[in-house]
Amino acid sequence: MKQLLTTLLVLIFFSGCQRPATKQAVPESISYLSREDWKAQPAVLPMRAHTIEWLTIHHTATRQLPGKSLADKMQSLQKFSQEEGLLASGKTKPAWADVPYHYYVDCNGAVAEGREAGFAGDSNTAYDPAGHLLIVVEGNFEEEALTQAQLKTLHKLIPAMAKKYGIPADKLGAHEDYAETLCPGKNLYALLPSFQKLISNPK
Ligand SMILES: [Zn+2]
């Protein structure tokens, strides 16, 4: 009896430690790291809750790094995001609460959870990211091409997100549709019509 009680108490303790059951939005067939998996730090500033209406694509504007782990990339991006800094353009960047994007697609096709999707992202450019679900793809697509693994992941991730948030094909866009920027690079921007077709005609 005593043993049974102990078992029950242990079970209750462990179930209480888990995050509330939010269903993973990323399809199971995609290799995925949650914030816990990559050991994210908590947000350092308050964030704005928002309702998602648009799906908006970015690139990291840095070269693809197949040899670095996704967890390391996310930790570096979070550190950069949460500190004040100097951008390549010479502009200063304020400290942000957290990673500015909601999902990161690395060059090996794996996905990491960024800022929690219920909170508006951040930008160095003059548009308000509230209402946008932000997906960033690793690479500089002014110069590089997407990897086959990235394409395969985006072909599953984009329609899955559109379905989850009720986003129609014409509300899938890219950073440069909203602000003065080269993001997400011409090689990724050229793929947008094919991504929109995946939303209007899901397989
Ligand atoms: Zn961007």
Coordinates of N, CA, C and O in Angstrom, one line a residue, residues 62-167:
T62 N 22.8 35.1 -43.4 CA 24.1 34.6 -43.0 C 24.3 33.3 -43.8 O 23.3 32.7 -44.2
R63 N 25.5 32.9 -44.1 CA 25.8 31.7 -44.9 C 25.3 30.5 -44.1 O 25.4 30.4 -42.9
Q64 N 24.9 29.5 -44.9 CA 24.5 28.2 -44.3 C 25.7 27.5 -43.6 O 26.8 27.5 -44.1
L65 N 25.4 26.9 -42.4 CA 26.5 26.3 -41.6 C 26.1 24.9 -41.3 O 25.6 24.6 -40.2
P66 N 26.4 23.9 -42.3 CA 26.0 22.5 -42.1 C 26.7 21.9 -40.9 O 26.1 20.9 -40.3
G67 N 27.8 22.4 -40.5 CA 28.6 21.7 -39.4 C 28.3 22.1 -38.0 O 28.7 21.5 -37.1
K68 N 27.4 23.2 -37.9 CA 27.1 23.7 -36.5 C 25.7 23.1 -36.1 O 24.8 23.0 -36.9
S69 N 25.6 22.7 -34.8 CA 24.3 22.1 -34.4 C 23.2 23.2 -34.4 O 23.5 24.3 -34.1
L70 N 22.0 22.7 -34.6 CA 20.9 23.6 -34.5 C 20.7 24.3 -33.2 O 20.4 25.4 -33.0
A71 N 21.0 23.5 -32.1 CA 20.9 24.0 -30.7 C 21.9 25.2 -30.6 O 21.5 26.2 -30.0
D72 N 23.1 25.0 -31.1 CA 24.1 26.0 -31.0 C 23.7 27.3 -31.7 O 23.9 28.4 -31.3
K73 N 23.1 27.1 -32.9 CA 22.7 28.2 -33.7 C 21.6 29.0 -33.0 O 21.6 30.2 -33.0
M74 N 20.6 28.3 -32.4 CA 19.5 28.9 -31.7 C 20.0 29.7 -30.5 O 19.6 30.8 -30.2
Q75 N 21.0 29.1 -29.8 CA 21.5 29.8 -28.6 C 22.3 31.0 -29.0 O 22.1 32.1 -28.4
S76 N 23.0 31.0 -30.1 CA 23.8 32.2 -30.6 C 22.8 33.2 -31.0 O 22.9 34.4 -30.7
L77 N 21.7 32.8 -31.8 CA 20.7 33.8 -32.2 C 20.0 34.4 -31.0 O 19.7 35.6 -31.0
Q78 N 19.7 33.6 -30.0 CA 19.0 34.2 -28.9 C 19.9 35.2 -28.1 O 19.5 36.3 -27.7
K79 N 21.2 34.9 -28.0 CA 22.1 35.8 -27.3 C 22.2 37.1 -28.1 O 22.1 38.2 -27.5
F80 N 22.4 37.0 -29.4 CA 22.4 38.2 -30.3 C 21.1 39.0 -30.1 O 21.1 40.2 -30.0
S81 N 20.0 38.3 -30.1 CA 18.7 39.0 -30.1 C 18.4 39.7 -28.7 O 17.9 40.8 -28.7
Q82 N 18.9 39.1 -27.7 CA 18.6 39.7 -26.3 C 19.5 40.7 -25.9 O 19.3 41.3 -24.8
E83 N 20.6 41.0 -26.7 CA 21.5 42.1 -26.3 C 21.4 43.2 -27.3 O 21.0 43.0 -28.5
E84 N 21.8 44.4 -26.9 CA 21.9 45.5 -27.8 C 23.1 45.2 -28.7 O 24.0 44.6 -28.3
G85 N 23.0 45.7 -30.0 CA 24.2 45.3 -30.8 C 24.3 46.3 -32.0 O 23.4 47.1 -32.2
L86 N 25.4 46.1 -32.8 CA 25.6 46.9 -34.0 C 25.3 45.9 -35.2 O 25.9 44.8 -35.2
L87 N 24.5 46.4 -36.1 CA 24.2 45.6 -37.3 C 25.3 45.9 -38.4 O 26.0 46.9 -38.4
A88 N 25.3 45.0 -39.4 CA 26.2 45.2 -40.5 C 26.0 46.5 -41.2 O 26.9 47.2 -41.7
S89 N 24.7 47.0 -41.2 CA 24.4 48.3 -41.8 C 24.9 49.5 -41.1 O 24.8 50.6 -41.5
G90 N 25.4 49.3 -39.8 CA 25.9 50.4 -39.0 C 24.9 50.9 -38.0 O 25.2 51.6 -37.1
K91 N 23.6 50.4 -38.2 CA 22.5 50.8 -37.3 C 22.7 50.0 -36.0 O 23.2 48.9 -36.0
T92 N 22.2 50.6 -34.9 CA 22.2 49.8 -33.7 C 20.9 49.1 -33.5 O 19.9 49.6 -34.0
K93 N 21.0 48.0 -32.9 CA 19.8 47.1 -32.7 C 19.5 47.1 -31.2 O 20.4 46.9 -30.4
P94 N 18.3 47.4 -30.8 CA 18.0 47.4 -29.4 C 17.9 45.9 -28.9 O 17.9 45.0 -29.7
A95 N 18.0 45.7 -27.6 CA 17.8 44.4 -27.0 C 16.3 44.0 -27.3 O 15.4 44.8 -27.1
W96 N 16.1 42.8 -27.8 CA 14.7 42.3 -28.0 C 14.4 41.3 -26.8 O 15.4 40.8 -26.2
A97 N 13.1 41.0 -26.7 CA 12.7 40.1 -25.6 C 13.3 38.7 -25.8 O 13.7 38.0 -24.9
D98 N 13.4 38.3 -27.1 CA 13.7 36.9 -27.4 C 14.1 36.8 -28.9 O 14.2 37.9 -29.6
V99 N 14.4 35.7 -29.4 CA 14.6 35.4 -30.8 C 13.4 36.1 -31.6 O 12.3 36.1 -31.2
P100 N 13.7 36.8 -32.7 CA 12.6 37.6 -33.3 C 11.6 36.8 -34.1 O 10.6 37.2 -34.4
Y101 N 12.0 35.5 -34.5 CA 11.2 34.7 -35.4 C 10.5 33.6 -34.6 O 11.0 33.1 -33.6
H102 N 9.5 33.0 -35.2 CA 8.8 31.9 -34.5 C 9.3 30.5 -34.8 O 9.3 29.6 -34.0
Y103 N 9.8 30.4 -36.1 CA 10.4 29.1 -36.5 C 11.6 29.3 -37.3 O 11.7 30.2 -38.1
Y104 N 12.6 28.5 -37.1 CA 13.9 28.5 -37.8 C 14.1 27.2 -38.5 O 14.0 26.1 -38.0
V105 N 14.4 27.3 -39.8 CA 14.6 26.1 -40.7 C 16.1 26.1 -41.0 O 16.6 27.0 -41.8
D106 N 16.8 25.2 -40.5 CA 18.2 25.1 -40.7 C 18.6 24.5 -42.0 O 17.7 23.9 -42.7
C107 N 19.9 24.5 -42.4 CA 20.2 24.0 -43.8 C 20.1 22.5 -43.9 O 20.1 22.0 -45.0
N108 N 20.0 21.8 -42.8 CA 19.8 20.4 -42.8 C 18.3 20.0 -42.8 O 17.9 18.8 -42.8
G109 N 17.4 21.0 -42.9 CA 16.0 20.8 -42.9 C 15.3 20.6 -41.6 O 14.1 20.4 -41.5
A110 N 16.1 20.7 -40.5 CA 15.4 20.6 -39.2 C 14.8 22.0 -38.8 O 15.2 23.0 -39.3
V111 N 13.8 21.9 -37.9 CA 13.1 23.1 -37.5 C 13.3 23.3 -36.0 O 13.3 22.3 -35.2
A112 N 13.5 24.6 -35.6 CA 13.6 24.9 -34.1 C 12.5 25.9 -33.8 O 12.2 26.8 -34.6
E113 N 11.9 25.7 -32.7 CA 10.9 26.7 -32.2 C 11.7 28.0 -31.7 O 12.7 27.9 -31.0
G114 N 11.2 29.1 -32.2 CA 11.8 30.4 -31.7 C 11.0 31.0 -30.7 O 10.6 30.4 -29.7
R115 N 10.6 32.3 -30.9 CA 9.7 32.9 -30.0 C 8.4 32.2 -30.0 O 7.9 31.7 -31.0
E116 N 7.7 32.1 -28.8 CA 6.4 31.4 -28.8 C 5.5 32.1 -29.8 O 5.4 33.3 -29.8
A117 N 4.7 31.3 -30.6 CA 3.9 31.8 -31.7 C 2.9 32.9 -31.2 O 2.5 33.7 -32.0
G118 N 2.4 32.8 -30.0 CA 1.4 33.7 -29.5 C 1.9 35.1 -29.3 O 1.1 36.0 -28.9
F119 N 3.2 35.4 -29.4 CA 3.7 36.7 -29.2 C 4.3 37.3 -30.5 O 5.0 36.5 -31.2
A120 N 4.1 38.6 -30.7 CA 4.6 39.2 -32.0 C 6.1 39.2 -32.0 O 6.7 39.3 -30.9
G121 N 6.6 39.1 -33.2 CA 8.1 39.0 -33.3 C 8.7 40.4 -33.3 O 8.1 41.4 -32.9
D122 N 10.0 40.5 -33.7 CA 10.7 41.8 -33.8 C 11.3 42.0 -35.1 O 11.6 41.0 -35.8
S123 N 11.7 43.2 -35.5 CA 12.3 43.5 -36.8 C 13.2 44.7 -36.6 O 13.0 45.6 -35.8
N124 N 14.3 44.8 -37.5 CA 15.1 46.0 -37.6 C 14.6 46.9 -38.6 O 15.2 47.9 -38.9
T125 N 13.5 46.6 -39.3 CA 13.0 47.4 -40.4 C 11.6 47.9 -40.0 O 11.0 47.5 -39.0
A126 N 11.2 48.9 -40.8 CA 9.9 49.7 -40.4 C 8.7 48.9 -40.9 O 8.0 49.3 -41.8
Y127 N 8.4 47.8 -40.2 CA 7.0 47.2 -40.4 C 6.7 46.6 -39.0 O 7.6 46.3 -38.2
D128 N 5.4 46.6 -38.7 CA 5.0 46.0 -37.5 C 4.7 44.5 -37.6 O 3.8 44.1 -38.3
P129 N 5.6 43.7 -37.0 CA 5.4 42.2 -37.2 C 4.2 41.6 -36.4 O 4.0 40.4 -36.6
A130 N 3.5 42.4 -35.7 CA 2.3 41.9 -35.0 C 1.3 41.3 -36.0 O 1.1 41.9 -37.1
G131 N 0.8 40.1 -35.8 CA -0.1 39.4 -36.7 C 0.6 38.5 -37.7 O 0.0 37.8 -38.4
H132 N 2.0 38.6 -37.8 CA 2.7 37.8 -38.7 C 3.3 36.6 -38.0 O 4.0 36.7 -36.9
L133 N 3.1 35.4 -38.5 CA 3.9 34.2 -38.1 C 5.2 34.2 -38.9 O 5.2 34.2 -40.1
L134 N 6.3 34.3 -38.2 CA 7.6 34.5 -38.9 C 8.4 33.2 -39.0 O 8.8 32.6 -37.9
I135 N 8.7 32.8 -40.2 CA 9.5 31.7 -40.5 C 10.8 32.2 -41.1 O 10.8 32.9 -42.1
V136 N 12.0 31.8 -40.4 CA 13.3 32.2 -41.0 C 14.0 31.0 -41.5 O 14.0 29.9 -40.9
V137 N 14.6 31.2 -42.7 CA 15.3 30.1 -43.4 C 16.7 30.4 -43.4 O 17.1 31.5 -43.8
E138 N 17.6 29.4 -42.9 CA 19.0 29.7 -42.8 C 19.7 29.8 -44.2 O 19.6 28.9 -45.0
G139 N 20.4 30.9 -44.3 CA 21.1 31.1 -45.6 C 21.0 32.6 -46.0 O 20.2 33.3 -45.5
N140 N 21.9 32.9 -47.0 CA 21.8 34.2 -47.6 C 21.3 33.9 -49.0 O 22.2 33.6 -49.9
F141 N 20.0 34.1 -49.3 CA 19.5 33.7 -50.6 C 19.6 34.7 -51.7 O 19.0 34.6 -52.7
E142 N 20.3 35.8 -51.4 CA 20.8 36.6 -52.5 C 21.9 35.9 -53.2 O 22.2 36.1 -54.4
E143 N 22.6 35.0 -52.5 CA 23.8 34.4 -53.0 C 23.7 32.8 -53.1 O 24.2 32.2 -54.0
E144 N 23.0 32.3 -52.0 CA 23.0 30.8 -51.9 C 21.6 30.3 -52.5 O 20.7 31.1 -52.6
A145 N 21.6 29.0 -52.7 CA 20.3 28.4 -53.0 C 19.8 27.6 -51.8 O 20.6 27.2 -50.9
L146 N 18.5 27.4 -51.7 CA 18.0 26.5 -50.6 C 18.5 25.1 -50.8 O 18.7 24.7 -52.0
T147 N 18.7 24.4 -49.7 CA 19.1 23.0 -49.8 C 17.9 22.2 -50.1 O 16.8 22.6 -49.8
Q148 N 18.1 21.0 -50.7 CA 16.9 20.1 -50.9 C 16.2 19.8 -49.6 O 15.0 19.7 -49.6
A149 N 17.0 19.7 -48.5 CA 16.3 19.4 -47.2 C 15.5 20.6 -46.8 O 14.4 20.4 -46.2
Q150 N 15.9 21.8 -47.0 CA 15.1 23.0 -46.6 C 13.8 23.0 -47.4 O 12.7 23.3 -46.9
L151 N 13.9 22.7 -48.7 CA 12.7 22.7 -49.6 C 11.7 21.7 -49.1 O 10.5 22.0 -49.0
K152 N 12.2 20.5 -48.8 CA 11.3 19.4 -48.4 C 10.6 19.8 -47.1 O 9.4 19.6 -47.0
T153 N 11.3 20.4 -46.2 CA 10.7 20.9 -44.9 C 9.7 22.0 -45.2 O 8.6 21.9 -44.6
L154 N 10.1 23.0 -46.0 CA 9.1 24.1 -46.2 C 7.8 23.6 -46.9 O 6.8 24.1 -46.6
H155 N 8.0 22.6 -47.8 CA 6.8 22.1 -48.5 C 5.8 21.4 -47.5 O 4.6 21.3 -47.8
K156 N 6.3 21.0 -46.3 CA 5.4 20.4 -45.3 C 5.0 21.5 -44.3 O 3.9 21.6 -43.9
L157 N 6.0 22.3 -43.9 CA 5.8 23.3 -42.8 C 4.8 24.4 -43.2 O 3.9 24.7 -42.4
I158 N 5.0 24.9 -44.4 CA 4.1 26.1 -44.8 C 2.6 25.7 -44.9 O 1.8 26.4 -44.2
P159 N 2.3 24.6 -45.6 CA 0.8 24.3 -45.6 C 0.3 23.9 -44.2 O -0.8 24.2 -43.8
A160 N 1.2 23.3 -43.4 CA 0.7 22.9 -42.0 C 0.4 24.1 -41.2 O -0.6 24.2 -40.4
M161 N 1.3 25.1 -41.2 CA 1.1 26.4 -40.5 C -0.1 27.1 -41.0 O -0.9 27.7 -40.2
A162 N -0.3 27.2 -42.3 CA -1.4 27.9 -42.9 C -2.7 27.3 -42.4 O -3.7 28.0 -42.1
K163 N -2.7 25.9 -42.4 CA -3.9 25.2 -41.9 C -4.2 25.5 -40.5 O -5.3 25.8 -40.1
K164 N -3.1 25.4 -39.6 CA -3.3 25.6 -38.2 C -3.9 27.0 -37.9 O -4.7 27.1 -37.0
Y165 N -3.4 28.0 -38.6 CA -3.8 29.4 -38.2 C -4.8 30.0 -39.2 O -5.1 31.1 -39.1
G166 N -5.3 29.2 -40.1 CA -6.3 29.6 -41.1 C -5.8 30.8 -42.0 O -6.5 31.8 -42.2
I167 N -4.6 30.6 -42.5 CA -4.0 31.7 -43.3 C -4.2 31.3 -44.8 O -3.8 30.3 -45.2

